[in-house]
Short mmCIF file of C-alpha atoms in Angstrom, two decimals:
data_model
loop_
_atom_site.label_atom_id
_atom_site.label_comp_id
_atom_site.label_asym_id
_atom_site.label_seq_id
_atom_site.Cartn_x
_atom_site.Cartn_y
_atom_site.Cartn_z
CA MET A 38 9.12 -44.95 -26.57
CA ASP A 39 6.56 -47.55 -27.79
CA LEU A 40 4.37 -47.11 -30.86
CA ALA A 41 1.36 -45.75 -28.97
CA GLU A 42 3.46 -43.15 -27.15
CA HIS A 43 5.17 -42.18 -30.40
CA LYS A 44 1.82 -41.61 -32.11
CA LEU A 45 0.56 -39.57 -29.18
CA PHE A 46 3.72 -37.43 -29.17
CA ALA A 47 3.47 -36.84 -32.92
CA ALA A 48 -0.19 -35.91 -32.64
CA GLY A 49 0.67 -33.42 -29.91
CA LEU A 50 3.35 -31.80 -32.03
CA LEU A 51 0.99 -31.59 -34.99
CA PHE A 52 -1.70 -29.98 -32.81
CA ALA A 53 0.75 -27.40 -31.41
CA ALA A 54 2.05 -26.61 -34.89
CA THR A 55 -1.51 -26.17 -36.16
CA LEU A 56 -2.28 -23.73 -33.34
CA VAL A 57 0.84 -21.69 -34.12
CA LEU A 58 0.01 -21.60 -37.83
CA ALA A 59 -3.61 -20.66 -37.19
CA ARG A 60 -2.58 -17.76 -34.98
CA LEU A 61 -0.05 -16.51 -37.52
CA VAL A 62 -2.62 -16.67 -40.34
CA ALA A 63 -5.24 -14.97 -38.18
CA SER A 64 -2.85 -12.16 -37.30
CA VAL A 65 -2.11 -11.55 -40.98
CA LEU A 66 -5.69 -11.74 -42.21
CA ALA A 67 -7.37 -9.93 -39.31
CA PRO A 68 -8.56 -6.45 -40.24
CA ARG A 69 -6.93 -3.51 -38.51
CA SER A 70 -9.29 -2.31 -35.82
CA GLY A 71 -7.77 1.11 -35.29
CA LYS A 72 -7.88 0.54 -31.54
CA ARG A 73 -5.03 1.75 -29.34
CA LEU A 74 -4.29 -1.64 -27.82
CA PRO A 75 -1.93 -2.02 -24.86
CA PRO A 76 1.59 -3.26 -25.57
CA THR A 77 1.95 -7.04 -25.49
CA VAL A 78 4.41 -9.00 -23.38
CA SER A 79 7.05 -10.61 -25.59
CA ALA A 80 6.87 -14.40 -25.38
CA PRO A 81 7.05 -17.41 -27.73
CA PRO A 82 3.68 -18.26 -29.35
CA VAL A 83 0.98 -20.51 -27.85
CA VAL A 84 2.53 -21.48 -24.48
CA GLY A 85 5.19 -18.78 -24.06
CA GLY A 86 2.97 -16.47 -22.05
CA LEU A 87 1.80 -19.33 -19.84
CA LEU A 88 5.38 -20.38 -19.12
CA ARG A 89 6.40 -16.84 -18.20
CA PHE A 90 3.41 -16.51 -15.91
CA MET A 91 3.94 -19.90 -14.23
CA ARG A 92 7.61 -19.09 -13.56
CA GLY A 93 6.35 -16.30 -11.31
CA PRO A 94 3.75 -13.62 -11.92
CA ILE A 95 5.42 -10.98 -9.73
CA PRO A 96 8.86 -11.13 -11.45
CA MET A 97 7.04 -11.04 -14.80
CA ILE A 98 4.96 -8.02 -13.75
CA ARG A 99 8.04 -6.23 -12.39
CA GLU A 100 9.99 -6.75 -15.61
CA GLU A 101 7.14 -5.74 -17.95
CA TYR A 102 6.08 -2.73 -15.87
CA ALA A 103 9.63 -1.38 -16.21
CA LYS A 104 9.55 -1.91 -19.99
CA LEU A 105 5.91 -1.31 -20.94
CA GLY A 106 4.40 0.86 -18.21
CA GLY A 107 1.24 0.48 -16.15
CA VAL A 108 -0.93 -1.24 -18.79
CA PHE A 109 0.14 -4.30 -20.80
CA THR A 110 -1.33 -7.54 -22.13
CA LEU A 111 -0.09 -11.10 -21.64
CA ASN A 112 -1.27 -13.84 -24.01
CA ILE A 113 -1.92 -17.11 -22.19
CA LEU A 114 -3.09 -19.83 -24.59
CA ASN A 115 -6.37 -18.47 -25.98
CA ARG A 116 -6.79 -15.83 -23.25
CA LYS A 117 -5.58 -12.27 -23.07
CA ILE A 118 -4.83 -10.89 -19.60
CA THR A 119 -4.40 -7.12 -19.44
CA PHE A 120 -2.67 -5.84 -16.32
CA PHE A 121 -3.48 -2.51 -14.65
CA ILE A 122 -0.66 -1.45 -12.32
CA GLY A 123 -1.01 1.65 -10.16
CA PRO A 124 -3.89 3.79 -8.89
CA GLU A 125 -3.88 5.94 -12.03
CA VAL A 126 -5.23 3.05 -14.15
CA SER A 127 -6.90 0.75 -11.63
CA GLY A 128 -9.82 3.04 -10.83
CA HIS A 129 -12.03 1.45 -13.51
CA PHE A 130 -11.02 -2.01 -12.28
CA PHE A 131 -12.39 -1.29 -8.82
CA LYS A 132 -15.31 1.01 -9.66
CA ALA A 133 -16.79 -0.47 -12.85
CA PRO A 134 -20.26 -2.01 -12.54
CA GLU A 135 -20.60 -5.78 -12.73
CA ALA A 136 -22.13 -5.54 -16.20
CA GLN A 137 -18.78 -4.20 -17.46
CA LEU A 138 -16.19 -5.97 -15.31
CA SER A 139 -17.35 -9.09 -13.50
CA GLN A 140 -15.86 -11.59 -11.06
CA GLN A 141 -17.96 -14.64 -11.83
CA GLU A 142 -16.17 -15.87 -14.96
CA VAL A 143 -12.65 -15.64 -13.50
CA TYR A 144 -13.41 -17.13 -10.07
CA GLN A 145 -15.31 -20.23 -11.21
CA PHE A 146 -12.51 -22.39 -9.82
CA ASN A 147 -13.91 -21.68 -6.32
CA VAL A 148 -17.21 -23.43 -7.03
CA PRO A 149 -16.11 -26.99 -6.16
CA THR A 150 -14.88 -25.72 -2.78
CA PHE A 151 -17.63 -23.27 -1.84
CA GLY A 152 -20.33 -25.45 -3.39
CA PRO A 153 -23.29 -24.89 -5.70
CA GLY A 154 -25.71 -22.02 -5.34
CA VAL A 155 -23.43 -19.54 -3.61
CA VAL A 156 -21.06 -16.66 -4.45
CA PHE A 157 -19.53 -17.38 -7.88
CA ASP A 158 -22.08 -20.03 -8.85
CA VAL A 159 -25.00 -17.58 -8.90
CA ASP A 160 -25.83 -14.51 -10.95
CA TYR A 161 -24.91 -11.05 -9.75
CA SER A 162 -28.29 -10.16 -8.23
CA VAL A 163 -28.29 -13.27 -6.01
CA ARG A 164 -24.62 -12.78 -5.14
CA GLN A 165 -25.35 -9.22 -4.01
CA GLU A 166 -28.05 -10.51 -1.68
CA GLN A 167 -25.65 -13.09 -0.27
CA PHE A 168 -23.05 -10.37 0.26
CA ARG A 169 -25.75 -8.48 2.16
CA PHE A 170 -25.94 -11.49 4.50
CA PHE A 171 -22.19 -11.16 5.09
CA THR A 172 -22.56 -7.43 5.74
CA GLU A 173 -25.27 -8.02 8.32
CA ALA A 174 -23.17 -10.71 10.00
CA LEU A 175 -20.22 -8.29 10.25
CA ARG A 176 -21.97 -5.12 11.40
CA VAL A 177 -20.55 -3.36 14.46
CA THR A 178 -22.98 -4.87 16.97
CA LYS A 179 -21.92 -8.34 15.83
CA LEU A 180 -18.24 -7.43 15.80
CA ARG A 181 -18.50 -6.40 19.46
CA SER A 182 -19.64 -9.88 20.45
CA TYR A 183 -17.04 -11.52 18.19
CA VAL A 184 -14.25 -9.55 19.91
CA ASP A 185 -15.33 -10.90 23.29
CA GLN A 186 -15.01 -14.43 21.89
CA MET A 187 -11.63 -13.63 20.29
CA VAL A 188 -10.26 -12.42 23.63
CA VAL A 189 -11.47 -15.54 25.46
CA GLU A 190 -9.93 -17.82 22.83
CA ALA A 191 -6.57 -16.01 23.01
CA GLU A 192 -6.49 -16.09 26.82
CA ASP A 193 -7.34 -19.78 26.88
CA TYR A 194 -4.86 -20.73 24.15
CA PHE A 195 -1.83 -18.90 25.55
CA SER A 196 -2.57 -19.99 29.12
CA LYS A 197 -1.32 -23.42 28.01
CA TRP A 198 2.15 -22.05 27.21
CA GLY A 199 4.80 -22.45 29.92
CA ASP A 200 6.72 -19.71 31.70
CA SER A 201 9.31 -19.82 28.93
CA GLY A 202 10.02 -21.83 25.83
CA THR A 203 10.45 -21.92 22.06
CA VAL A 204 7.57 -22.12 19.57
CA ASP A 205 6.85 -21.83 15.88
CA LEU A 206 4.92 -18.57 15.85
CA LYS A 207 3.38 -19.34 12.46
CA TYR A 208 1.95 -22.67 13.64
CA GLU A 209 0.66 -21.24 16.92
CA LEU A 210 -1.12 -18.32 15.26
CA GLU A 211 -2.59 -20.49 12.50
CA HIS A 212 -4.02 -22.85 15.10
CA LEU A 213 -5.40 -20.09 17.32
CA ILE A 214 -7.02 -18.28 14.42
CA ILE A 215 -8.83 -21.38 13.17
CA LEU A 216 -10.10 -21.88 16.74
CA THR A 217 -11.27 -18.26 16.87
CA ALA A 218 -12.87 -18.47 13.44
CA SER A 219 -14.66 -21.66 14.47
CA ARG A 220 -16.09 -19.92 17.53
CA CYS A 221 -17.15 -16.71 15.79
CA LEU A 222 -18.17 -18.04 12.37
CA LEU A 223 -18.95 -21.75 12.47
CA GLY A 224 -20.57 -21.84 15.91
CA ARG A 225 -20.18 -23.37 19.35
CA GLU A 226 -21.19 -26.85 18.14
CA VAL A 227 -18.15 -27.02 15.88
CA ARG A 228 -15.79 -25.30 18.33
CA ASP A 229 -16.75 -27.38 21.38
CA LYS A 230 -17.50 -30.82 19.92
CA LEU A 231 -16.41 -31.18 16.32
CA PHE A 232 -13.36 -28.92 15.97
CA ASP A 233 -10.78 -31.62 15.21
CA ASP A 234 -13.04 -33.28 12.61
CA VAL A 235 -14.03 -30.06 10.88
CA SER A 236 -10.48 -28.66 11.01
CA ALA A 237 -9.17 -31.78 9.22
CA LEU A 238 -11.90 -31.50 6.62
CA PHE A 239 -11.12 -27.83 6.00
CA HIS A 240 -7.47 -28.80 5.62
CA ASP A 241 -8.45 -31.15 2.78
CA LEU A 242 -10.61 -28.41 1.24
CA ASP A 243 -7.72 -25.97 1.44
CA ASN A 244 -5.22 -28.40 -0.06
CA GLY A 245 -7.66 -29.09 -2.87
CA MET A 246 -7.18 -25.59 -4.23
CA ARG A 247 -3.98 -25.87 -6.27
CA PRO A 248 -2.61 -23.67 -9.08
CA ILE A 249 -3.82 -26.31 -11.57
CA SER A 250 -7.30 -25.93 -10.05
CA VAL A 251 -7.60 -22.44 -11.53
CA ILE A 252 -7.49 -23.88 -15.03
CA PHE A 253 -8.92 -27.37 -14.42
CA PRO A 254 -11.01 -27.24 -11.20
CA TYR A 255 -12.59 -30.66 -11.82
CA LEU A 256 -9.46 -32.54 -12.90
CA PRO A 257 -9.62 -36.01 -11.26
CA ILE A 258 -6.41 -35.71 -9.22
CA PRO A 259 -6.06 -37.02 -5.63
CA ALA A 260 -6.17 -33.51 -4.09
CA HIS A 261 -9.47 -32.77 -5.85
CA ARG A 262 -10.96 -36.11 -4.82
CA ARG A 263 -10.06 -35.43 -1.18
CA ARG A 264 -11.52 -31.93 -1.57
CA ASP A 265 -14.81 -33.30 -2.88
CA ARG A 266 -15.08 -35.92 -0.12
CA ALA A 267 -14.36 -33.27 2.53
CA ARG A 268 -16.92 -30.89 1.01
CA ALA A 269 -19.62 -33.58 1.11
CA ARG A 270 -18.84 -34.46 4.75
CA ILE A 271 -18.87 -30.80 5.82
CA ALA A 272 -22.29 -30.42 4.19
CA GLU A 273 -23.56 -33.39 6.25
CA ILE A 274 -22.19 -31.95 9.50
CA PHE A 275 -23.70 -28.50 8.99
CA SER A 276 -27.03 -29.88 7.85
CA THR A 277 -27.27 -31.71 11.17
CA ILE A 278 -26.28 -28.60 13.15
CA ILE A 279 -28.69 -26.34 11.24
CA ARG A 280 -31.64 -28.73 11.71
CA SER A 281 -30.81 -29.05 15.41
CA ARG A 282 -30.75 -25.29 15.92
CA LYS A 283 -34.00 -24.78 14.05
CA SER A 284 -35.82 -27.54 15.94
CA SER A 285 -34.58 -26.37 19.36
CA GLY A 286 -35.50 -22.75 18.75
CA LYS A 287 -32.19 -21.66 20.29
CA SER A 288 -30.24 -18.77 18.79
CA ASP A 289 -26.49 -18.21 19.08
CA ASP A 290 -24.40 -15.09 18.48
CA ASP A 291 -22.32 -16.24 15.51
CA MET A 292 -22.21 -16.01 11.73
CA LEU A 293 -23.91 -19.40 11.35
CA GLN A 294 -26.99 -18.03 13.12
CA CYS A 295 -26.94 -14.91 10.97
CA PHE A 296 -27.05 -17.04 7.83
CA ILE A 297 -29.81 -19.24 9.25
CA ASP A 298 -31.90 -16.14 9.95
CA SER A 299 -31.15 -14.44 6.61
CA LYS A 300 -33.87 -14.04 3.98
CA TYR A 301 -33.77 -13.00 0.34
CA LYS A 302 -35.78 -10.01 -0.83
CA ASP A 303 -38.54 -12.30 -2.09
CA GLY A 304 -38.95 -13.73 1.42
CA ARG A 305 -37.18 -17.03 0.75
CA SER A 306 -35.02 -18.39 3.56
CA THR A 307 -31.49 -19.62 3.01
CA THR A 308 -31.14 -23.36 2.39
CA GLU A 309 -28.84 -25.68 4.31
CA GLY A 310 -26.60 -25.93 1.23
CA GLU A 311 -26.39 -22.15 0.87
CA ILE A 312 -25.58 -21.68 4.57
CA THR A 313 -22.80 -24.26 4.36
CA GLY A 314 -21.33 -22.69 1.22
CA LEU A 315 -21.41 -19.19 2.69
CA LEU A 316 -19.67 -20.38 5.87
CA ILE A 317 -16.94 -22.09 3.86
CA ALA A 318 -16.45 -18.93 1.80
CA ALA A 319 -16.26 -16.82 4.98
CA LEU A 320 -13.69 -19.10 6.59
CA PHE A 321 -11.56 -19.23 3.44
CA ALA A 322 -11.67 -15.45 3.07
CA GLY A 323 -10.81 -14.71 6.67
CA GLN A 324 -8.67 -17.47 8.09
CA HIS A 325 -5.84 -17.19 5.57
CA THR A 326 -5.56 -13.41 5.73
CA SER A 327 -5.61 -13.28 9.52
CA SER A 328 -3.13 -16.10 10.16
CA ILE A 329 -0.68 -14.95 7.47
CA THR A 330 -0.85 -11.27 8.44
CA SER A 331 -0.59 -11.90 12.19
CA THR A 332 2.57 -13.94 11.56
CA TRP A 333 4.17 -11.29 9.32
CA THR A 334 3.23 -8.59 11.84
CA GLY A 335 5.00 -10.44 14.63
CA ALA A 336 8.04 -11.23 12.52
CA TYR A 337 8.48 -7.61 11.46
CA MET A 338 7.95 -6.16 14.94
CA LEU A 339 10.53 -8.58 16.35
CA ARG A 340 12.98 -7.72 13.58
CA HIS A 341 12.43 -3.97 13.94
CA LYS A 342 12.45 -3.66 17.71
CA GLN A 343 11.57 0.03 17.71
CA TYR A 344 8.08 -0.82 16.49
CA PHE A 345 7.71 -3.63 19.01
CA ALA A 346 8.65 -1.13 21.72
CA ALA A 347 6.20 1.45 20.34
CA ALA A 348 3.40 -1.14 20.38
CA ILE A 349 4.19 -1.98 24.01
CA GLU A 350 4.14 1.70 24.99
CA GLU A 351 0.74 2.02 23.34
CA GLN A 352 -0.52 -0.94 25.39
CA LYS A 353 0.70 0.75 28.56
CA GLU A 354 -1.14 3.97 27.68
CA ILE A 355 -4.34 2.08 26.97
CA MET A 356 -4.01 0.02 30.16
CA ALA A 357 -3.61 3.26 32.11
CA ARG A 358 -7.03 4.33 30.80
CA HIS A 359 -8.88 1.01 30.74
CA GLY A 360 -7.02 -1.43 32.96
CA ASN A 361 -6.56 -4.96 31.62
CA ARG A 362 -9.87 -4.98 29.77
CA LEU A 363 -10.03 -5.61 26.01
CA ASP A 364 -13.13 -5.02 23.94
CA HIS A 365 -14.13 -3.70 20.51
CA ASP A 366 -13.83 -0.02 21.39
CA ILE A 367 -10.50 -0.43 23.20
CA LEU A 368 -8.98 -2.34 20.28
CA SER A 369 -10.18 0.46 17.99
CA GLU A 370 -7.98 2.93 19.91
CA MET A 371 -4.76 1.06 19.00
CA ASP A 372 -3.36 3.16 16.17
CA VAL A 373 0.27 2.02 16.53
CA LEU A 374 -0.65 -1.67 16.38
CA TYR A 375 -3.04 -0.92 13.52
CA ARG A 376 -0.23 0.66 11.50
CA CYS A 377 2.10 -2.27 12.24
CA ILE A 378 -0.51 -4.70 10.90
CA LYS A 379 -1.35 -2.52 7.90
CA GLU A 380 2.31 -2.23 6.90
CA ALA A 381 2.83 -6.01 7.13
CA LEU A 382 -0.23 -6.42 4.93
CA ARG A 383 1.09 -3.85 2.44
CA LEU A 384 4.30 -5.82 2.02
CA HIS A 385 2.64 -9.24 2.02
CA PRO A 386 -0.96 -9.22 0.78
CA PRO A 387 -2.13 -12.86 0.76
CA LEU A 388 -3.90 -12.41 -2.59
CA ILE A 389 -1.21 -11.34 -5.04
CA MET A 390 -3.60 -10.92 -7.99
CA LEU A 391 -7.20 -9.75 -8.43
CA LEU A 392 -9.12 -10.57 -11.61
CA ARG A 393 -12.14 -9.40 -13.59
CA TYR A 394 -13.69 -10.30 -16.97
CA SER A 395 -14.40 -7.48 -19.42
CA HIS A 396 -17.88 -7.46 -21.00
CA ASP A 397 -17.45 -4.10 -22.81
CA ASP A 398 -14.73 -2.12 -24.54
CA PHE A 399 -13.34 0.70 -22.39
CA THR A 400 -10.41 3.13 -22.28
CA VAL A 401 -7.80 3.80 -19.59
CA THR A 402 -5.18 6.54 -19.27
CA THR A 403 -1.79 5.94 -17.70
CA LYS A 404 0.03 8.36 -15.41
CA GLU A 405 2.15 9.31 -18.42
CA GLY A 406 -1.00 10.32 -20.33
CA LYS A 407 -1.10 7.35 -22.74
CA GLU A 408 -4.58 6.09 -23.64
CA TYR A 409 -5.31 2.44 -24.31
CA ASP A 410 -8.49 0.73 -25.51
CA ILE A 411 -9.26 -2.49 -23.63
CA PRO A 412 -11.36 -4.86 -25.76
CA LYS A 413 -14.32 -6.87 -24.63
CA GLY A 414 -13.31 -10.40 -23.69
CA HIS A 415 -10.02 -9.53 -22.00
CA ILE A 416 -9.33 -10.72 -18.47
CA VAL A 417 -8.28 -7.65 -16.49
CA ALA A 418 -5.86 -8.06 -13.59
CA THR A 419 -4.19 -5.99 -10.92
CA SER A 420 -1.60 -7.05 -8.37
CA PRO A 421 -1.69 -5.83 -4.76
CA ALA A 422 1.70 -7.47 -4.17
CA PHE A 423 3.33 -5.29 -6.82
CA ALA A 424 1.18 -2.14 -6.70
CA ASN A 425 1.67 -1.84 -2.93
CA ARG A 426 5.41 -1.34 -3.52
CA LEU A 427 5.37 1.31 -6.24
CA PRO A 428 8.18 3.81 -5.48
CA HIS A 429 6.27 6.85 -6.75
CA ILE A 430 3.69 6.17 -4.01
CA TYR A 431 5.72 4.71 -1.15
CA LYS A 432 9.10 5.99 0.02
CA ASP A 433 11.58 3.09 0.31
CA PRO A 434 8.75 0.72 -0.64
CA ASP A 435 10.53 -2.50 0.36
CA THR A 436 11.21 -1.21 3.89
CA TYR A 437 8.93 -2.02 6.84
CA ASP A 438 7.86 1.43 8.04
CA PRO A 439 4.45 1.54 9.79
CA ASP A 440 4.84 5.28 10.37
CA ARG A 441 4.27 5.88 6.63
CA PHE A 442 0.54 5.69 7.52
CA ALA A 443 0.78 8.15 10.42
CA ALA A 444 -0.83 11.59 10.33
CA GLY A 445 1.28 13.97 8.29
CA ARG A 446 2.65 11.26 5.99
CA GLU A 447 -0.26 9.04 4.96
CA GLU A 448 1.56 7.73 1.90
CA ASP A 449 -1.34 5.42 1.07
CA LYS A 450 -3.39 8.51 0.19
CA ALA A 451 -0.73 10.42 -1.73
CA ALA A 452 -1.80 9.21 -5.17
CA GLY A 453 -5.51 9.11 -4.41
CA ALA A 454 -7.86 6.17 -4.08
CA PHE A 455 -6.54 2.64 -4.69
CA SER A 456 -2.97 3.42 -3.69
CA TYR A 457 -3.29 0.69 -1.02
CA ILE A 458 -5.18 -2.37 -2.24
CA SER A 459 -4.37 -5.21 0.18
CA PHE A 460 -8.11 -5.57 0.82
CA GLY A 461 -9.13 -4.73 -2.74
CA GLY A 462 -11.40 -1.72 -2.99
CA GLY A 463 -14.38 -0.10 -4.66
CA ARG A 464 -17.39 -2.28 -5.41
CA HIS A 465 -15.67 -5.46 -4.30
CA GLY A 466 -13.71 -4.33 -1.25
CA CYS A 467 -13.22 -6.99 1.41
CA LEU A 468 -16.22 -7.14 3.74
CA GLY A 469 -14.16 -8.85 6.42
CA GLU A 470 -11.48 -6.15 6.78
CA PRO A 471 -12.73 -4.87 10.18
CA PHE A 472 -13.03 -8.47 11.47
CA ALA A 473 -9.45 -9.24 10.39
CA TYR A 474 -7.95 -6.17 12.07
CA LEU A 475 -9.87 -6.80 15.29
CA GLN A 476 -8.83 -10.46 15.37
CA ILE A 477 -5.13 -9.69 14.86
CA LYS A 478 -5.25 -6.80 17.35
CA ALA A 479 -6.90 -9.00 19.99
CA ILE A 480 -4.21 -11.67 19.63
CA TRP A 481 -1.22 -9.33 19.60
CA SER A 482 -2.60 -7.20 22.45
CA HIS A 483 -2.65 -10.32 24.61
CA LEU A 484 0.86 -11.32 23.52
CA LEU A 485 2.31 -7.84 24.07
CA ARG A 486 0.79 -7.69 27.55
CA ASN A 487 1.93 -11.13 28.68
CA PHE A 488 5.17 -12.15 26.95
CA GLU A 489 8.62 -11.09 25.88
CA PHE A 490 9.79 -12.46 22.52
CA GLU A 491 12.96 -13.00 20.52
CA LEU A 492 13.03 -14.10 16.88
CA ILE A 493 15.61 -16.91 16.69
CA SER A 494 15.10 -18.28 13.17
CA PRO A 495 16.06 -16.45 9.97
CA PHE A 496 13.55 -13.86 8.83
CA PRO A 497 10.87 -15.70 6.82
CA GLU A 498 10.22 -15.59 3.09
CA ASN A 499 7.08 -15.73 0.97
CA ASN A 500 5.70 -19.14 0.10
CA TRP A 501 5.09 -18.50 -3.58
CA ASN A 502 3.97 -22.09 -4.18
CA ALA A 503 0.68 -21.62 -2.34
CA MET A 504 -2.55 -20.36 -3.91
CA VAL A 505 -2.77 -17.81 -1.10
CA VAL A 506 0.78 -16.56 -0.60
CA GLY A 507 1.75 -17.13 3.00
CA VAL A 508 4.87 -17.53 5.12
CA LYS A 509 7.43 -20.12 4.06
CA GLY A 510 8.82 -22.42 6.72
CA GLU A 511 8.92 -21.97 10.47
CA VAL A 512 9.04 -18.68 12.38
CA MET A 513 10.76 -19.75 15.56
CA VAL A 514 10.59 -17.45 18.58
CA ARG A 515 11.81 -17.71 22.15
CA TYR A 516 9.27 -16.44 24.69
CA LYS A 517 9.26 -15.60 28.36
CA ARG A 518 6.11 -14.96 30.32
CA ARG A 519 5.85 -11.55 32.02
CA LYS A 520 2.97 -9.32 33.01
CA LEU A 521 2.98 -5.85 31.47
CA SER A 522 2.09 -3.03 33.82
CA VAL A 523 1.83 0.69 33.30
CA ASP A 524 4.86 1.18 35.62
CA ASN A 525 7.39 -1.20 34.02
#
């Protein structure tokens, strides 16, 4: 170690020691507030909480929930994160107004990716108007036209498969879903002429969102530099497309057109930058969930063959009524397939944590009747990945059992609202939930009607290293083409 490094190391130790001393002095001198604060996770001072969290939030939550109950606080550097686990305490998390619990402060790391002037870079009133644009773009009349495009994309994609073969199901579904999303969301110009370019750029955007990005979103690392270059190039591409559409007077049936036509309450039209940012946000929100969940759904149905067989029988019944046709209303009749998807999503929600920032003091009561005061300034968190497996809500919670949602059981309603939170809930429930279910149903309906499958690789695991927790490794399947009929 040279002299400069030695001085830097010594300075770092002195700084850490000063922080520890300052916290100890503050804890001694601070006046007693009389508040009933949640229990605190035991960890060494300063960086102990951060290290426990970085080693794996779900194991940490599991261990502390068993020791401390449904409400507890983790100290991470100068932040306090208070966890709400279970529907009994998470009601306020999902129902509180933005003035009390807000998203903006905790999701700032998305701004370099989505861009300025949209979603988490604007105040709540503007964000609500932008969410209204999403709602209008996802209303039922729009979803009907999107389904038609989803079906065409699936038919075209799988027509290129042979009569039999071996494929990585995860790769195939990821690729198909980005094609479908490009058609329905980004528009025909991207899908037909610029797909490869835009897909590569979105890959750089996606890879630019690392765990370190949550804390230091502008850190000058290679992944962030590639992210920023990709974001600038995407803005150029969509500016050209938007100007071309406006000058031609043509109107397409996609989300891009909806955003072009959207207006704020004061009459102002959306800008090219806002349209681009909203499209990026839509693709990020939808593409990950759909590709990850469609892969898990397939893996579980192939592992538990009774559910694969039940889904095929449902397809036969629907084909007996409607023939080979697939549209929005027909997909909506598929309750068995819906439950298979919903159960895969219960076990593997892509977003393992949801966050809010507390602007006011408030009180929560646990299922055991304990009351805790949550101070202003805390980050409040809940975990779909853990809460979706609570044994007092779900029987055999680690078992894949789609029938737990069937009439007569409905375990997701047993403990009231927010027992199932894969899509969030309350004021900030996922606007794209119907789109996601329709997209996955359209893909798996085509596969069930046209192929036999066998899972030949080991059952997959979670990829905990990703920002959005997906499927680790390959999901290899052997397929054989066959045409499903109501008689076979």
